[in-house]
Amino acid sequence: DADQIPEIVVTAQKRTESLQAVPVSITTFGAEALKDRAVENFMDYATSVPNLGFGASGDGAANSRTISIRGVSGDNTTGFYLDETPLPDSLDPRIVDIDHIEVLRGPQGTLYGARSMGGTVRLLTNQPDTNNFSAGVHTGISTTEHTNAPNYVADGVVNIPLVQDTLGLRMVGFFNREAGFFKREFQTTRGAASHSTVNDMGRSVVQGGSLSLLLKVNDALTVTPRILHQETAYNGFPFADGTATNY
């Protein structure tokens, strides 16, 4: 038994089945693999996926990204899903409370529409449990060379069964601060020798959370509405310094 390869379960074809039985070229990351790699965003796992190309997008802010699979690139050619909801390129969901990630290579138009000509990236979250209460917290602190402040990360998950076997609530919150890595110096007045220094330039703060509710109508029908909020704030990078006067 110790030499057996553990079974990997995916939902690439809209049903639960073993990865070995799926007739699709697929790369998947389970919850334990995401935890071991300290995956926090798209860039952290995208570099490990064969045939997946990506780059910065002109849409949105610095979190936006364009994706191509097997060289098929362009607007709306690669699908990106959070559970069953397609997301725009300007949103990079934080990897918190994710059950597993699936990257499907090749046309997926039958199940995921015309936007998935090259393939589809799917983030599958942990669903609310209607029977058991659970909670978890993860925190971390680190330092980066040439910064004057530490980096902080914290996230938490709470699952509350509201009606046994029928209704469950799951709440997720997260906060991540990455310190700025350079200083900005500028003259305080025109022609003056004095300078002012702004530290922590390039700092980013990502925070948000989600609220999901699972309603089990019957054995064949389950309704799961979700509210997700995520925001990213930058200190003068990559767009502007934000100072009142620059010379």
Tab-separated table of C-alpha atoms in Angstrom:
chain	number	residue	atom	x	y	z
A	1	ASP	CA	0.000	0.000	0.000
A	2	ALA	CA	2.876	2.372	0.739
A	3	ASP	CA	4.094	2.079	-2.861
A	4	GLN	CA	0.724	2.936	-4.410
A	5	ILE	CA	0.185	6.311	-6.073
A	6	PRO	CA	-2.652	8.151	-4.273
A	7	GLU	CA	-5.778	8.702	-6.352
A	8	ILE	CA	-6.297	12.275	-7.575
A	9	VAL	CA	-9.916	13.323	-8.047
A	10	VAL	CA	-10.871	16.111	-10.487
A	11	THR	CA	-14.067	17.639	-11.875
A	12	ALA	CA	-12.777	18.687	-15.298
A	13	GLN	CA	-15.793	17.120	-17.059
A	14	LYS	CA	-18.381	18.508	-14.628
A	15	ARG	CA	-18.396	15.312	-12.593
A	16	THR	CA	-16.136	13.776	-9.965
A	17	GLU	CA	-13.734	11.222	-11.404
A	18	SER	CA	-10.171	9.955	-11.119
A	19	LEU	CA	-7.503	11.966	-12.929
A	20	GLN	CA	-6.308	8.803	-14.689
A	21	ALA	CA	-9.779	8.299	-16.199
A	22	VAL	CA	-10.114	11.810	-17.672
A	23	PRO	CA	-9.377	11.891	-21.450
A	24	VAL	CA	-8.003	15.455	-21.224
A	25	SER	CA	-4.460	16.779	-20.902
A	26	ILE	CA	-4.575	18.221	-17.407
A	27	THR	CA	-2.300	19.495	-14.640
A	28	THR	CA	-3.683	19.658	-11.122
A	29	PHE	CA	-2.519	20.931	-7.724
A	30	GLY	CA	-4.166	19.654	-4.551
A	31	ALA	CA	-4.593	21.564	-1.289
A	32	GLU	CA	-1.508	19.981	0.284
A	33	ALA	CA	0.672	20.803	-2.730
A	34	LEU	CA	-0.515	24.423	-2.679
A	35	LYS	CA	0.287	24.636	1.029
A	36	ASP	CA	3.747	23.061	0.661
A	37	ARG	CA	4.651	25.471	-2.165
A	38	ALA	CA	3.265	28.492	-0.249
A	39	VAL	CA	1.130	29.395	-3.275
A	40	GLU	CA	-0.599	32.769	-2.868
A	41	ASN	CA	-1.443	33.937	-6.400
A	42	PHE	CA	-1.484	32.991	-10.075
A	43	MET	CA	2.251	33.517	-10.655
A	44	ASP	CA	3.124	31.075	-7.858
A	45	TYR	CA	1.599	28.050	-9.598
A	46	ALA	CA	1.586	29.108	-13.272
A	47	THR	CA	5.350	28.652	-13.603
A	48	SER	CA	4.913	24.915	-12.836
A	49	VAL	CA	2.317	24.213	-15.555
A	50	PRO	CA	3.605	22.878	-18.917
A	51	ASN	CA	2.439	24.765	-22.048
A	52	LEU	CA	1.005	27.639	-19.982
A	53	GLY	CA	2.193	31.102	-20.992
A	54	PHE	CA	1.311	34.345	-19.238
A	55	GLY	CA	2.197	38.011	-19.093
A	56	ALA	CA	1.033	41.372	-17.811
A	57	SER	CA	-2.207	42.709	-19.263
A	58	GLY	CA	-3.197	46.267	-20.050
A	59	ASP	CA	-6.528	45.725	-18.317
A	60	GLY	CA	-6.925	46.704	-14.685
A	61	ALA	CA	-3.974	47.225	-12.367
A	62	ALA	CA	-0.828	45.216	-11.700
A	63	ASN	CA	-2.743	42.050	-10.737
A	64	SER	CA	-4.093	41.617	-14.259
A	65	ARG	CA	-2.634	38.927	-16.498
A	66	THR	CA	-3.092	37.383	-19.908
A	67	ILE	CA	-2.955	33.600	-20.331
A	68	SER	CA	-2.224	31.403	-23.311
A	69	ILE	CA	-2.155	27.610	-23.463
A	70	ARG	CA	-0.267	25.762	-26.192
A	71	GLY	CA	0.424	29.056	-27.939
A	72	VAL	CA	-3.247	29.985	-28.438
A	73	SER	CA	-3.308	33.627	-27.348
A	74	GLY	CA	-5.514	36.676	-27.711
A	75	ASP	CA	-8.575	38.151	-26.038
A	76	ASN	CA	-10.998	35.571	-24.631
A	77	THR	CA	-9.063	32.522	-25.812
A	78	THR	CA	-8.272	30.982	-22.416
A	79	GLY	CA	-10.908	30.513	-19.725
A	80	PHE	CA	-10.265	31.356	-16.071
A	81	TYR	CA	-12.842	30.105	-13.564
A	82	LEU	CA	-13.452	30.335	-9.831
A	83	ASP	CA	-15.657	27.290	-9.282
A	84	GLU	CA	-18.242	27.714	-12.075
A	85	THR	CA	-17.881	31.483	-12.491
A	86	PRO	CA	-15.706	32.919	-15.323
A	87	LEU	CA	-13.437	35.766	-14.169
A	88	PRO	CA	-11.994	38.725	-16.125
A	89	ASP	CA	-8.249	39.085	-16.738
A	90	SER	CA	-8.073	41.984	-14.281
A	91	LEU	CA	-8.832	39.742	-11.267
A	92	ASP	CA	-6.301	37.344	-9.751
A	93	PRO	CA	-8.067	35.605	-6.827
A	94	ARG	CA	-6.007	34.999	-3.700
A	95	ILE	CA	-5.216	31.308	-3.207
A	96	VAL	CA	-7.000	30.854	0.120
A	97	ASP	CA	-9.303	27.946	1.038
A	98	ILE	CA	-8.779	26.305	-2.373
A	99	ASP	CA	-9.501	22.571	-2.637
A	100	HIS	CA	-7.500	22.138	-5.850
A	101	ILE	CA	-6.521	23.818	-9.122
A	102	GLU	CA	-7.031	22.327	-12.581
A	103	VAL	CA	-5.369	23.504	-15.806
A	104	LEU	CA	-6.986	21.919	-18.886
A	105	ARG	CA	-4.982	22.046	-22.120
A	106	GLY	CA	-6.657	22.066	-25.508
A	107	PRO	CA	-10.096	23.333	-26.662
A	108	GLN	CA	-12.724	23.113	-23.907
A	109	GLY	CA	-15.615	24.789	-25.722
A	110	THR	CA	-18.085	21.944	-25.136
A	111	LEU	CA	-18.147	22.428	-21.360
A	112	TYR	CA	-16.692	25.913	-20.897
A	113	GLY	CA	-17.783	27.924	-23.923
A	114	ALA	CA	-16.091	29.780	-26.764
A	115	ARG	CA	-13.733	31.603	-24.401
A	116	SER	CA	-11.789	28.351	-23.806
A	117	MET	CA	-10.280	27.792	-27.253
A	118	GLY	CA	-6.785	27.183	-25.886
A	119	GLY	CA	-7.770	25.710	-22.561
A	120	THR	CA	-9.144	26.522	-19.129
A	121	VAL	CA	-7.738	27.318	-15.688
A	122	ARG	CA	-10.067	26.385	-12.819
A	123	LEU	CA	-9.819	27.247	-9.109
A	124	LEU	CA	-12.059	24.932	-7.060
A	125	THR	CA	-12.832	26.178	-3.559
A	126	ASN	CA	-13.775	24.225	-0.452
A	127	GLN	CA	-17.553	24.164	-0.218
A	128	PRO	CA	-19.565	24.890	2.948
A	129	ASP	CA	-20.157	21.867	5.167
A	130	THR	CA	-23.708	21.509	6.465
A	131	ASN	CA	-22.785	19.069	9.251
A	132	ASN	CA	-19.501	20.054	10.930
A	133	PHE	CA	-18.120	23.250	12.422
A	134	SER	CA	-14.492	24.022	11.541
A	135	ALA	CA	-12.106	26.958	11.703
A	136	GLY	CA	-8.492	27.648	10.795
A	137	VAL	CA	-5.996	30.516	10.871
A	138	HIS	CA	-2.694	30.960	9.036
A	139	THR	CA	-0.220	33.775	9.747
A	140	GLY	CA	3.302	34.591	8.662
A	141	ILE	CA	6.001	37.251	8.860
A	142	SER	CA	9.140	37.654	6.758
A	143	THR	CA	11.731	40.202	5.710
A	144	THR	CA	13.066	41.280	2.320
A	145	GLU	CA	16.504	42.770	1.738
A	146	HIS	CA	16.630	46.562	1.201
A	147	THR	CA	13.231	47.136	2.854
A	148	ASN	CA	12.557	49.072	6.053
A	149	ALA	CA	9.470	47.105	7.107
A	150	PRO	CA	8.552	43.413	7.389
A	151	ASN	CA	6.070	41.470	5.268
A	152	TYR	CA	2.865	40.212	6.877
A	153	VAL	CA	0.353	37.587	5.789
A	154	ALA	CA	-2.755	36.312	7.562
A	155	ASP	CA	-5.884	34.450	6.525
A	156	GLY	CA	-8.664	32.585	8.256
A	157	VAL	CA	-11.576	30.276	7.444
A	158	VAL	CA	-14.730	29.541	9.457
A	159	ASN	CA	-17.385	26.969	8.507
A	160	ILE	CA	-20.717	27.063	10.331
A	161	PRO	CA	-23.519	24.499	9.787
A	162	LEU	CA	-26.782	26.430	10.096
A	163	VAL	CA	-29.304	23.652	9.407
A	164	GLN	CA	-28.121	20.072	9.689
A	165	ASP	CA	-27.774	18.390	6.268
A	166	THR	CA	-29.436	21.407	4.608
A	167	LEU	CA	-27.713	24.764	5.095
A	168	GLY	CA	-24.068	25.728	5.688
A	169	LEU	CA	-22.110	28.994	5.805
A	170	ARG	CA	-18.385	29.443	5.020
A	171	MET	CA	-16.468	32.679	5.640
A	172	VAL	CA	-12.931	33.466	4.449
A	173	GLY	CA	-10.768	36.523	5.150
A	174	PHE	CA	-7.210	37.363	4.097
A	175	PHE	CA	-4.593	40.120	4.388
A	176	ASN	CA	-1.137	40.295	2.801
A	177	ARG	CA	1.346	43.158	3.030
A	178	GLU	CA	4.571	43.098	0.997
A	179	ALA	CA	7.060	45.792	1.924
A	180	GLY	CA	8.413	48.256	-0.615
A	181	PHE	CA	11.889	47.515	-1.912
A	182	PHE	CA	13.294	50.960	-2.814
A	183	LYS	CA	13.344	54.624	-1.782
A	184	ARG	CA	12.263	57.687	-3.724
A	185	GLU	CA	14.110	60.992	-3.352
A	186	PHE	CA	12.921	64.321	-4.760
A	187	GLN	CA	13.539	68.044	-4.247
A	188	THR	CA	11.190	69.685	-1.782
A	189	THR	CA	11.281	73.054	-3.575
A	190	ARG	CA	12.334	74.113	-7.055
A	191	GLY	CA	16.047	74.781	-7.244
A	192	ALA	CA	16.650	73.996	-3.564
A	193	ALA	CA	19.412	71.736	-2.325
A	194	SER	CA	17.190	70.000	0.226
A	195	HIS	CA	15.614	66.672	-0.602
A	196	SER	CA	12.789	64.614	0.799
A	197	THR	CA	12.833	60.812	0.940
A	198	VAL	CA	9.854	58.497	0.727
A	199	ASN	CA	10.475	54.969	2.004
A	200	ASP	CA	8.578	51.757	1.361
A	201	MET	CA	8.036	52.505	-2.322
A	202	GLY	CA	6.515	49.574	-4.181
A	203	ARG	CA	4.631	48.341	-1.133
A	204	SER	CA	1.495	46.338	-1.907
A	205	VAL	CA	-1.401	45.390	0.338
A	206	VAL	CA	-3.920	42.757	-0.742
A	207	GLN	CA	-6.985	42.170	1.417
A	208	GLY	CA	-10.501	40.861	1.113
A	209	GLY	CA	-12.733	37.933	1.847
A	210	SER	CA	-15.580	35.771	0.672
A	211	LEU	CA	-18.895	34.548	1.999
A	212	SER	CA	-20.534	31.423	0.603
A	213	LEU	CA	-23.781	29.704	1.494
A	214	LEU	CA	-24.691	26.136	0.567
A	215	LEU	CA	-28.348	25.167	0.364
A	216	LYS	CA	-29.084	21.519	-0.288
A	217	VAL	CA	-32.569	21.527	-1.813
A	218	ASN	CA	-32.605	17.758	-2.399
A	219	ASP	CA	-30.212	14.966	-3.356
A	220	ALA	CA	-30.052	16.228	-6.951
A	221	LEU	CA	-29.983	20.017	-6.446
A	222	THR	CA	-27.572	22.196	-4.456
A	223	VAL	CA	-27.486	26.009	-4.594
A	224	THR	CA	-24.252	27.817	-3.572
A	225	PRO	CA	-24.291	31.644	-3.845
A	226	ARG	CA	-20.987	33.416	-3.147
A	227	ILE	CA	-19.869	36.999	-2.478
A	228	LEU	CA	-16.179	37.747	-3.081
A	229	HIS	CA	-14.338	41.000	-2.379
A	230	GLN	CA	-10.641	41.611	-3.076
A	231	GLU	CA	-8.684	44.841	-3.323
A	232	THR	CA	-5.020	45.688	-3.916
A	233	ALA	CA	-3.347	48.967	-2.913
A	234	TYR	CA	0.113	50.090	-4.085
A	235	ASN	CA	2.402	52.760	-2.663
A	236	GLY	CA	3.506	54.693	-5.739
A	237	PHE	CA	4.394	51.658	-7.843
A	238	PRO	CA	4.069	50.825	-10.648
A	239	PHE	CA	2.173	53.974	-11.679
A	240	ALA	CA	3.025	57.089	-9.643
A	241	ASP	CA	4.667	58.328	-6.454
A	242	GLY	CA	1.603	60.077	-5.095
A	243	THR	CA	3.577	63.074	-3.744
A	244	ALA	CA	2.092	66.559	-3.818
A	245	THR	CA	4.988	68.193	-5.677
A	246	ASN	CA	7.710	66.616	-7.801
A	247	TYR	CA	10.532	68.527	-9.527
